[in-house]
């Protein structure tokens, strides 16, 4: 599908860039230098706060998320997640209903402990009240969840329902963002990304009216993060 | 939008007299400034990261052609389409073509300054498309028919009562008795109104904070999540980005992200940072079916070869305007085009010409705070001075100013004359301003004194003081030598 012949613009823009830099298209050393950078993808300065012991990183992840208006709970077994979710929904007076993707890790939850919760699967619908997802990783540095798109965890669940519940494996909490990139490359390969990666650091918010911070601008008003310690 | 930068002086005067605007602007320095300071203090590596961020962008700009080629290759591999637009007209035409091709009626948009730069909304609306801005601030100014007055807080020039008025005027299907005084109520109402649009949309347009060459990924940073609903609920996602948004790798993006939110809002990280690579994959239950990236040049490739090229490192964080005394006084609209504040004063003449934007590089007190806080270490005052020098060479300032400046320069190069002039002027000024200790009007600089007072000198000139001080010191050191 070509919308419009923009190839001439392409050549014009690239040509202008080269003449501004004062180079030609085929200078080998520039190509080598840029290719090397792309394949080496060296990290730069890693803040000291993301280079602590794993246990400290987990604590920091939790503390920062709480500071960003998320709720954090820990479970010692995946099966316990249902209890935490049931209590949370009750506490906030929310309907006992949620939607989730097909992530096999979420299948380990023991729902018989909370049989009253209606569970639907698939991408989010406009009238869904809560979404349940499993994170790909957590970044301790800024209390950030790393979510990956796909049938296991549809991206719309991260944004459409008013309440978002995310399970993250404690062992998958890393220090810096670069730790997450390492894992992305392990799982998806070099120079390959899933369609969408969402880094999420709290519930949705805005300060567009008189710089007053209000939660729940367009995305979720509430974020519950459940750290699974047995992982 | 039609530039109105040549009118800066008049715009500024109106802004200073606008009570509503002044009330809104009074809140700017407090919030943004202290939050950024706190975020900086909480990250010991912050200033070292700014050096790194500068180096990353410098490297990228020196290899920009190659990284853009790589970016295009990787987007194509992922099933997306890259379009190249030399100027605003080309970018508008490409985007309209895509909308027409998919039979779009409704277009939702995430916040994008490039979209403002190319005046996209007018163009799409002229073709009978319904265009809906989804960032809350952008939504509000769209209702008012205004342009953003700040690059990250588009409605920062407004007060909540103005927003309430607009919502009551436009959302006529809602009960007139509803409560709308508080920001929370306003946000709730906008959320409900925009929900319907997200779902009804055919095309979602977002900007990009970064284009990652390594993987062919576009990145947006938001707090509301509107950009994500925009791109995930539409069948077609169009990214509009200027060419200098490229960075080589995910690691490079991470390094710059560490300074972006901290400089912008004082957050450690924005709520949502989203990395998008191509359209929906096989088996994906959601996401856009088509993914387009429109790469806009609009004068930047040429700028890369000039003495203003450092401005291309800008990541549009807004810190320079948040810390600018001129911006604090007149707000963003006075600058007359898309980019206000110190970055606007350098970028606007570069993009639309110094004939139109000549007054902007003069809209500065040269206090240097913009450069102090710029995460990309762009020497904004130096670049403004360069524009001023060019302006002066072209004979642009009015005769009165040129005469005053020339006279000062003439005297400054002749110390005896300067001493005499200053020595005479000083007691004269002190005498004339003695009652209040300041002047409310001065010859040659009436524009300056219209809205502020010039302090009356209290005593001797600097040179007189310097000489006296030197005499005193030499006496002291002689005294010491004797003992
Ligand atoms: S010039 Fe610097 S401070 Fe201003 S918006 Fe750009 S990056 Fe931010």
XYZ file of C-alpha atoms and ligand atoms in Angstrom:
722
model
C 0.000 0.000 0.000
C 1.531 3.274 -1.059
C -0.438 6.322 -0.237
C 1.508 8.849 -2.171
C 4.842 8.862 -3.890
C 7.004 10.229 -1.128
C 10.172 8.569 -2.321
C 11.388 11.820 -3.830
C 10.846 13.543 -0.496
C 12.752 10.730 1.138
C 15.773 11.308 -1.089
C 15.481 15.050 -0.700
C 15.393 14.896 3.106
C 18.244 12.396 3.377
C 20.242 14.436 0.854
C 19.702 17.633 2.818
C 20.753 15.940 6.050
C 23.943 14.679 4.420
C 24.838 17.994 2.930
C 24.207 19.700 6.276
C 26.466 17.241 8.074
C 28.910 17.441 5.181
C 29.021 13.741 4.300
C 28.094 11.526 1.383
C 25.767 8.510 1.477
C 28.503 5.904 1.310
C 31.079 6.696 3.938
C 31.912 3.297 5.339
C 33.212 4.421 8.725
C 29.971 6.192 9.575
C 27.962 3.125 8.667
C 30.207 0.872 10.705
C 29.985 3.218 13.684
C 26.189 3.429 13.610
C 25.702 -0.304 13.019
C 28.022 -1.117 15.871
C 26.034 1.110 18.159
C 22.781 -0.572 17.153
C 24.141 -4.073 17.777
C 26.160 -3.264 20.914
C 23.308 -1.216 22.460
C 25.564 -0.320 25.377
C 23.948 0.941 28.534
C 24.882 4.421 29.746
C 24.779 5.615 33.359
C 22.813 3.240 35.596
C 21.593 5.095 38.698
C 22.870 3.664 41.952
C 19.310 3.259 43.207
C 18.785 0.461 40.676
C 21.925 -1.433 41.671
C 20.933 -2.737 45.098
C 20.306 -6.253 46.370
C 17.251 -7.909 44.849
C 15.313 -7.708 48.085
C 16.008 -3.990 48.365
C 14.958 -3.522 44.756
C 11.637 -5.226 45.483
C 11.050 -2.968 48.500
C 11.918 0.103 46.476
C 9.579 -1.004 43.659
C 6.784 -1.324 46.188
C 7.504 1.971 47.968
C 7.679 4.027 44.798
C 4.470 2.507 43.414
C 2.655 3.335 46.647
C 4.025 6.886 46.405
C 2.503 7.046 42.923
C -0.963 6.210 44.276
C -1.000 2.494 43.450
C -1.991 -0.171 45.987
C 0.534 -2.974 46.484
C -0.112 -6.400 48.030
C 2.155 -9.406 48.341
C 1.137 -13.035 48.062
C 3.273 -16.041 48.891
C 1.489 -18.276 46.347
C -0.202 -17.558 43.040
C -3.289 -19.336 44.359
C -3.781 -16.568 46.951
C -4.316 -13.888 44.335
C -8.086 -14.488 44.271
C -8.417 -13.602 47.954
C -6.536 -10.356 47.492
C -8.634 -9.394 44.477
C -11.912 -10.274 46.213
C -10.969 -8.174 49.253
C -9.868 -5.248 47.098
C -13.053 -5.192 45.017
C -15.148 -5.397 48.178
C -13.161 -2.634 49.909
C -13.724 -0.289 46.976
C -17.341 -1.260 46.465
C -16.657 -2.517 42.964
C -18.645 -5.107 41.000
C -17.363 -8.682 41.408
C -16.380 -8.901 37.768
C -13.170 -8.766 35.784
C -11.718 -9.422 32.387
C -8.358 -11.030 31.647
C -6.297 -12.428 28.771
C -5.132 -16.003 28.259
C -1.882 -15.836 30.245
C -1.290 -19.385 31.601
C 0.243 -17.893 34.767
C -3.157 -16.439 35.648
C -4.625 -19.939 35.367
C -2.787 -20.876 38.558
C -5.040 -18.603 40.587
C -7.373 -20.595 42.788
C -10.724 -19.040 41.928
C -12.691 -21.524 43.996
C -11.742 -19.315 46.961
C -13.720 -16.462 45.337
C -16.458 -18.152 43.331
C -18.620 -15.019 43.253
C -16.210 -13.203 40.915
C -17.331 -13.278 37.268
C -14.420 -13.778 34.939
C -14.445 -12.942 31.245
C -11.579 -13.277 28.777
C -10.410 -11.315 25.752
C -9.675 -7.674 25.001
C -11.381 -5.005 27.086
C -14.956 -3.898 26.411
C -16.146 -0.386 27.177
C -18.359 -1.581 30.039
C -15.691 -3.702 31.781
C -15.115 -2.478 35.305
C -11.836 -4.255 36.113
C -8.987 -5.764 34.108
C -6.509 -8.380 35.311
C -3.081 -8.735 33.673
C 0.265 -10.362 34.326
C 3.300 -8.119 33.938
C 6.307 -9.061 31.826
C 8.622 -7.418 34.347
C 8.831 -4.738 37.007
C 11.402 -1.937 37.053
C 12.402 -0.977 40.576
C 14.079 2.308 39.621
C 10.766 4.181 39.266
C 8.155 1.632 40.385
C 7.277 0.753 36.821
C 5.359 -2.217 35.430
C 6.400 -3.525 32.017
C 3.427 -4.904 30.065
C 3.662 -6.754 26.746
C 0.830 -6.926 24.190
C -0.677 -10.137 22.824
C -3.471 -12.611 23.535
C -2.009 -13.421 26.955
C -2.439 -9.825 28.120
C -4.403 -7.629 25.715
C -3.211 -4.011 25.778
C -6.712 -2.559 26.085
C -7.011 -4.145 29.563
C -4.309 -1.717 30.699
C -6.365 1.334 29.772
C -10.094 0.840 29.349
C -11.441 -0.513 32.680
C -11.546 1.842 35.676
C -9.635 -0.632 37.811
C -6.465 -2.383 36.672
C -5.057 -5.314 38.617
C -1.569 -6.504 37.728
C 0.290 -9.541 39.019
C 4.077 -9.323 38.837
C 6.513 -12.094 39.697
C 8.952 -10.988 42.349
C 11.794 -12.727 40.494
C 11.017 -10.594 37.419
C 11.516 -7.302 39.207
C 14.732 -5.786 37.870
C 16.685 -2.679 38.872
C 16.926 -0.334 35.870
C 14.986 -0.094 32.590
C 17.990 -1.700 30.932
C 17.254 -4.845 32.932
C 13.882 -5.012 31.201
C 15.512 -4.514 27.783
C 17.803 -7.454 28.471
C 14.765 -9.631 29.148
C 12.927 -8.335 26.073
C 15.896 -9.362 23.924
C 16.062 -12.778 25.588
C 12.396 -13.446 24.891
C 11.822 -11.718 21.538
C 15.325 -11.666 20.048
C 17.791 -8.965 19.050
C 16.338 -5.879 17.408
C 12.792 -7.172 17.808
C 9.977 -5.764 19.884
C 6.508 -7.027 20.645
C 3.844 -4.809 19.085
C 3.350 -2.763 22.243
C 5.274 -2.413 25.459
C 3.508 -0.330 28.090
C 5.516 0.969 30.995
C 3.019 1.855 33.711
C 3.944 3.711 36.901
C 0.610 4.255 38.639
C -3.029 5.015 37.857
C -3.906 7.516 35.131
C -3.749 11.180 36.132
C -3.879 14.726 34.834
C -2.899 18.160 36.090
C -4.226 20.023 33.067
C -6.731 22.102 35.036
C -4.947 24.630 37.242
C -2.183 22.088 37.853
C -4.424 20.242 40.308
C -3.545 16.547 40.287
C -6.628 14.407 39.563
C -6.526 10.622 39.268
C -8.290 8.707 36.513
C -8.028 11.040 33.528
C -8.701 8.539 30.736
C -7.058 5.360 31.917
C -7.666 3.456 35.164
C -8.579 5.359 38.298
C -7.126 2.588 40.465
C -4.116 0.323 40.127
C -3.622 -2.747 42.309
C -0.237 -4.441 41.990
C 0.136 -7.941 43.417
C 3.692 -9.168 43.910
C 3.915 -12.944 43.706
C 6.809 -13.882 45.974
C 6.856 -17.518 44.987
C 8.172 -17.181 41.455
C -1.474 28.265 12.410
C -0.810 31.692 11.019
C 2.215 33.116 12.790
C 1.772 36.277 14.810
C 5.264 36.445 16.277
C 6.168 39.792 14.734
C 3.527 41.256 17.051
C 5.232 39.961 20.177
C 5.403 43.368 21.839
C 1.733 44.068 21.357
C 0.786 40.500 22.286
C 2.851 40.795 25.449
C 1.212 44.064 26.402
C -2.244 42.523 26.023
C -1.120 39.499 28.038
C 0.109 41.687 30.880
C -3.240 43.470 31.007
C -5.263 40.229 30.928
C -6.358 39.568 34.502
C -7.609 35.994 33.908
C -4.333 35.091 32.239
C -2.245 36.653 34.975
C -4.218 34.707 37.575
C -3.498 31.438 35.736
C 0.168 32.259 35.108
C 0.765 33.026 38.761
C 0.581 29.274 39.395
C 3.281 28.311 36.898
C 6.494 29.090 38.786
C 5.474 27.404 42.033
C 4.461 23.967 40.826
C 6.812 23.097 38.013
C 9.924 24.707 39.447
C 9.906 23.156 42.905
C 8.894 19.730 41.600
C 11.757 19.661 39.140
C 14.175 20.727 41.870
C 12.949 17.903 44.115
C 13.245 15.315 41.339
C 16.775 16.466 40.585
C 17.749 16.280 44.233
C 16.397 12.723 44.455
C 18.659 11.440 41.667
C 22.369 12.050 42.307
C 23.193 11.065 38.720
C 20.847 13.664 37.235
C 23.401 16.163 35.950
C 25.703 13.449 34.641
C 22.697 12.018 32.793
C 22.107 15.403 31.187
C 25.643 15.293 29.773
C 24.962 11.797 28.510
C 21.643 12.822 26.981
C 23.393 15.658 25.158
C 26.084 13.296 23.840
C 23.532 10.725 22.683
C 21.615 13.310 20.711
C 24.786 14.833 19.252
C 25.892 11.418 18.052
C 22.437 10.764 16.600
C 22.352 14.067 14.734
C 25.777 13.370 13.235
C 24.426 10.078 11.860
C 20.815 11.121 11.398
C 20.508 9.925 7.799
C 21.662 6.445 8.761
C 19.468 6.098 11.834
C 16.405 7.264 9.912
C 17.126 4.649 7.223
C 17.443 1.974 9.891
C 14.269 3.148 11.586
C 12.396 2.930 8.289
C 13.759 -0.533 7.581
C 12.690 -1.881 10.976
C 9.208 -0.292 10.809
C 8.701 -1.883 7.399
C 9.891 -5.240 8.722
C 7.293 -5.004 11.475
C 4.542 -4.364 8.926
C 4.301 -0.583 9.275
C 4.699 2.108 6.631
C 7.019 5.123 6.781
C 6.171 8.297 4.850
C 8.596 11.167 4.331
C 7.288 14.722 4.309
C 9.520 17.623 3.307
C 7.183 20.252 4.642
C 3.904 20.847 6.434
C 1.776 20.704 3.271
C 3.177 17.316 2.328
C 2.615 15.915 5.820
C -0.983 17.139 5.863
C -1.653 15.640 2.446
C -0.201 12.258 3.431
C -2.305 12.091 6.587
C -5.492 13.138 4.823
C -4.837 10.534 2.106
C -4.565 7.793 4.715
C -7.801 8.947 6.385
C -9.633 9.018 3.061
C -8.285 5.628 2.082
C -9.696 3.977 5.214
C -12.947 5.889 4.896
C -12.478 7.637 8.213
C -15.140 9.874 9.720
C -13.773 10.372 13.217
C -10.119 10.985 14.035
C -8.926 10.984 17.641
C -5.610 12.567 18.536
C -3.061 12.317 21.290
C -1.063 15.442 22.087
C 1.383 16.339 19.339
C 3.224 19.611 18.862
C 4.127 18.566 15.321
C 0.433 18.361 14.541
C 0.164 21.969 15.737
C 3.190 22.921 13.671
C 1.590 21.608 10.480
C -1.914 22.862 11.426
C -3.328 19.404 10.893
C -6.769 19.824 12.470
C -7.900 22.603 10.140
C -6.841 20.570 7.159
C -8.711 17.445 8.233
C -11.793 19.386 9.277
C -11.885 21.120 5.916
C -12.235 17.620 4.447
C -15.261 16.982 6.685
C -13.525 14.783 9.208
C -14.431 15.073 12.846
C -11.203 15.655 14.763
C -11.177 15.095 18.523
C -8.257 16.074 20.737
C -8.092 13.635 23.657
C -5.437 15.087 25.939
C -7.516 16.985 28.495
C -5.669 20.265 28.004
C -5.831 19.963 24.223
C -9.520 19.052 24.404
C -10.243 22.211 26.375
C -8.414 24.514 24.001
C -10.003 22.795 21.006
C -13.423 23.658 22.460
C -12.257 27.263 22.736
C -10.701 27.413 19.277
C -7.334 28.222 20.804
C -3.806 26.921 20.364
C -1.680 25.471 23.196
C 0.067 28.032 25.368
C 2.601 25.537 26.719
C 4.180 22.505 25.081
C 3.285 20.067 27.868
C 0.422 21.900 29.604
C -1.594 23.303 26.706
C -4.322 24.903 28.847
C -2.062 26.338 31.546
C -3.326 29.823 30.642
C -6.868 29.003 31.806
C -8.665 28.949 35.147
C -11.206 26.337 36.147
C -14.149 28.720 35.901
C -13.305 29.286 32.240
C -13.220 25.529 31.644
C -16.569 25.177 33.412
C -18.075 27.793 31.098
C -16.791 25.955 28.036
C -18.081 22.596 29.187
C -21.534 24.058 29.897
C -21.563 25.702 26.486
C -20.542 22.567 24.563
C -21.843 19.580 26.542
C -25.464 20.615 26.124
C -26.851 17.091 26.469
C -25.948 17.082 30.184
C -28.064 18.464 33.012
C -27.615 22.228 33.435
C -27.880 21.755 37.220
C -24.792 19.553 37.474
C -21.902 20.530 39.736
C -18.810 21.593 37.790
C -16.832 23.889 40.073
C -14.038 21.516 40.975
C -11.281 20.184 38.705
C -12.303 16.657 39.685
C -15.811 17.191 38.313
C -14.449 18.723 35.134
C -12.032 15.833 34.599
C -14.839 13.325 35.206
C -17.054 14.968 32.631
C -14.304 15.119 30.012
C -13.560 11.455 30.669
C -17.170 10.482 29.926
C -17.421 12.650 26.815
C -14.162 11.380 25.349
C -14.856 7.707 26.068
C -17.488 7.719 23.333
C -15.056 9.250 20.878
C -12.292 6.756 21.566
C -14.683 3.961 20.780
C -16.210 5.596 17.709
C -12.884 6.451 16.125
C -11.452 5.205 12.841
C -7.998 6.756 12.898
C -5.863 7.561 15.929
C -3.056 10.081 15.521
C -0.276 10.466 18.073
C 3.044 12.232 18.161
C 6.296 10.603 19.268
C 8.866 11.476 21.896
C 11.386 9.099 20.361
C 11.862 7.023 17.230
C 14.112 4.076 18.028
C 16.261 3.002 15.072
C 17.292 -0.307 16.622
C 13.770 -1.721 16.553
C 11.606 0.643 14.465
C 9.685 1.715 17.555
C 7.846 4.973 18.245
C 7.539 6.087 21.864
C 4.934 8.292 23.529
C 4.940 9.549 27.089
C 1.683 10.562 28.802
C 0.048 10.720 32.202
C -3.565 10.417 31.164
C -3.439 7.290 29.016
C -5.268 9.117 26.238
C -2.535 8.429 23.703
C -2.883 4.715 24.378
C -6.653 4.656 23.973
C -6.166 6.717 20.814
C -3.791 4.256 19.227
C -5.289 0.996 20.510
C -8.964 1.563 19.792
C -8.494 2.943 16.282
C -8.168 0.691 13.245
C -5.373 2.851 11.918
C -2.615 4.428 13.988
C -0.706 7.315 12.445
C 2.412 8.611 14.177
C 3.516 12.103 13.194
C 7.079 12.925 14.225
C 9.863 15.232 13.163
C 13.131 13.697 11.998
C 15.218 14.766 14.997
C 13.191 12.488 17.291
C 15.420 9.568 16.294
C 17.671 7.813 18.802
C 19.769 4.721 18.073
C 18.839 2.173 20.753
C 16.462 1.253 23.570
C 19.295 2.075 25.982
C 19.632 5.546 24.463
C 15.894 6.110 24.898
C 16.105 4.914 28.527
C 18.925 7.359 29.291
C 17.013 10.339 27.904
C 13.754 9.199 29.526
C 15.527 9.507 32.880
C 15.820 13.263 32.397
C 12.600 13.886 30.451
C 9.824 13.545 33.048
C 11.987 14.928 35.841
C 12.612 18.084 33.811
C 9.044 18.369 32.537
C 6.662 17.766 35.440
C 9.113 16.802 38.162
C 7.846 13.217 38.101
C 10.499 10.528 38.233
C 8.789 8.825 35.331
C 5.583 9.620 33.510
C 2.640 7.332 34.255
C 2.605 5.800 30.779
C 5.588 5.297 28.500
C 4.500 3.345 25.455
C 6.671 1.629 22.848
C 4.833 0.864 19.600
C 6.272 -1.279 16.828
C 4.105 -1.901 13.778
C 0.447 -2.955 13.607
C -1.404 -5.805 15.323
C 0.430 -9.156 15.071
C -1.164 -12.502 14.159
C -3.193 -13.633 17.166
C -3.344 -10.147 18.731
C -6.834 -9.493 20.081
C -6.467 -5.708 20.004
C -4.337 -2.887 18.664
C -4.406 -1.025 15.351
C -4.579 -2.957 12.081
C -2.393 -0.451 10.279
C 0.568 1.577 11.543
C 1.965 4.585 9.695
C 4.795 6.904 10.618
C 4.988 10.299 8.938
C 8.508 11.730 9.216
C 8.491 15.502 8.963
C 11.482 17.619 7.973
C 9.999 21.136 7.639
C 13.362 22.891 7.707
C 15.185 20.736 10.231
C 17.601 19.011 7.838
C 18.784 22.418 6.743
C 18.971 23.679 10.325
C 21.369 20.821 11.035
C 23.994 22.628 8.953
C 23.721 25.946 10.774
C 25.008 27.534 13.955
C 21.576 26.813 15.483
C 21.766 23.050 15.144
C 22.003 22.435 18.899
C 18.326 23.288 19.153
C 17.622 19.963 17.421
C 18.562 18.191 20.656
C 15.382 19.528 22.261
C 13.073 16.881 23.727
C 10.184 19.335 24.320
C 10.147 18.948 28.080
C 9.040 22.520 28.743
C 11.541 23.154 31.561
C 12.931 26.258 29.842
C 9.531 27.973 29.784
C 8.651 26.766 33.281
C 11.714 28.624 34.533
C 11.496 31.690 32.276
C 10.560 35.053 33.816
C 9.342 36.321 30.443
C 7.084 33.295 29.973
C 5.835 33.700 33.545
C 4.762 37.257 32.732
C 3.229 36.928 29.288
C 2.337 33.232 28.862
C 2.648 31.229 25.672
C 0.259 32.874 23.224
C 2.233 36.106 23.127
C 4.993 34.271 21.257
C 2.604 34.074 18.334
C 3.360 30.601 17.011
C 3.522 26.965 18.109
C 6.558 26.930 20.395
C 6.654 29.460 23.242
C 9.276 30.283 25.837
C 13.037 30.188 25.325
C 12.883 27.174 23.029
C 10.337 29.045 20.911
C 12.566 32.097 20.807
C 15.298 30.021 19.171
C 13.252 27.522 17.183
C 10.593 29.803 15.722
C 12.973 32.033 13.746
C 14.735 28.863 12.586
C 11.526 27.314 11.277
C 9.435 30.219 10.005
C 12.124 32.820 9.417
C 13.554 35.700 11.361
C 11.473 38.240 9.442
C 8.328 36.932 11.112
C 9.874 35.881 14.418
C 12.444 38.652 14.862
C 11.099 39.946 18.185
C 11.241 36.524 19.888
C 15.012 36.274 20.483
C 14.636 39.633 22.211
C 11.982 38.275 24.562
C 14.595 37.394 27.105
C 16.171 38.874 30.191
C 19.248 36.694 29.589
C 19.021 35.471 33.141
C 20.259 32.082 31.924
C 17.847 29.906 33.875
C 16.629 28.157 30.726
C 20.113 26.881 29.962
C 20.629 25.951 33.617
C 17.617 23.642 33.570
C 17.637 22.343 29.985
C 18.114 18.553 30.241
C 19.741 18.520 26.807
C 22.133 21.334 27.705
C 21.057 23.548 24.832
C 22.761 26.952 25.195
C 19.520 28.845 24.650
C 20.755 32.345 25.595
C 23.745 32.007 23.260
C 21.492 30.961 20.397
C 19.110 33.842 21.113
C 22.032 36.239 21.058
C 23.028 34.860 17.658
C 19.589 35.599 16.291
C 19.794 39.082 17.781
C 23.127 39.680 16.122
C 21.686 38.601 12.778
C 18.686 40.812 13.325
C 20.847 43.784 14.117
C 23.006 43.188 11.051
C 19.888 43.176 8.924
C 18.847 46.519 10.380
C 15.709 45.238 12.042
C 15.466 47.004 15.408
C 13.780 50.396 15.227
C 15.919 53.506 14.756
C 15.464 54.709 18.336
C 16.839 51.449 19.757
C 19.655 51.294 17.230
C 20.670 54.830 18.129
C 20.640 54.129 21.863
C 22.629 50.916 21.448
C 25.133 52.528 19.085
C 25.606 55.452 21.433
C 26.219 53.087 24.309
C 28.657 51.023 22.222
C 30.478 54.165 21.110
C 30.933 55.244 24.700
C 31.741 51.779 25.960
C 34.704 51.577 23.603
C 35.998 54.932 24.931
C 36.481 54.546 28.683
C 36.860 58.254 29.379
C 33.583 59.018 27.653
C 31.780 56.134 29.349
C 33.076 57.237 32.748
C 31.968 60.760 32.128
C 28.535 59.770 30.783
C 27.795 57.309 33.537
C 29.182 59.658 36.156
C 26.823 62.367 35.000
C 23.817 60.157 34.439
C 24.006 58.435 37.767
C 23.488 61.398 40.116
C 20.927 62.744 37.674
C 18.942 59.537 37.734
C 19.322 59.191 41.487
C 18.003 62.675 41.906
C 15.058 62.225 39.559
C 14.044 58.901 41.041
C 14.974 59.753 44.620
C 11.504 60.006 46.069
C 10.308 56.496 45.111
C 13.683 54.805 44.670
C 12.589 53.700 41.191
C 11.443 54.988 37.818
C 8.089 54.246 36.338
C 9.170 55.543 32.946
C 12.515 56.058 31.233
C 13.424 57.452 27.846
C 14.219 54.826 25.137
C 12.930 51.890 27.181
C 9.313 52.850 27.747
C 8.182 49.364 26.686
C 10.140 47.954 29.588
C 8.985 50.412 32.196
C 5.292 50.206 31.223
C 4.886 47.082 33.336
C 7.694 47.290 35.832
C 9.788 49.894 37.542
C 13.447 50.492 37.034
C 15.269 50.872 40.350
C 16.868 54.260 40.776
C 20.617 54.058 41.290
C 21.557 54.593 44.907
C 24.891 56.329 44.809
C 27.976 55.882 42.688
C 28.632 54.053 39.403
C 30.205 50.632 39.365
C 33.448 52.044 38.040
C 33.600 54.670 40.772
C 33.034 51.977 43.378
C 35.647 49.727 41.773
C 38.268 52.462 41.844
C 37.480 53.310 45.446
C 37.695 49.645 46.381
C 41.043 49.316 44.598
C 42.425 52.328 46.407
C 41.299 50.906 49.716
C 42.905 47.531 48.966
C 46.180 49.012 47.865
C 46.267 51.037 51.095
C 45.644 47.893 53.111
C 48.329 45.922 51.312
C 50.793 48.818 51.602
C 49.977 49.006 55.303
C 50.723 45.291 55.640
C 53.978 45.704 53.761
C 55.154 48.276 56.306
C 54.566 46.268 59.436
S 15.064 23.579 25.057
Fe 15.670 22.192 26.688
S 14.415 22.839 28.431
Fe 13.449 23.731 26.610
S 11.922 22.249 25.969
Fe 13.794 21.753 24.840
S 14.848 20.226 26.074
Fe 13.304 21.168 27.399
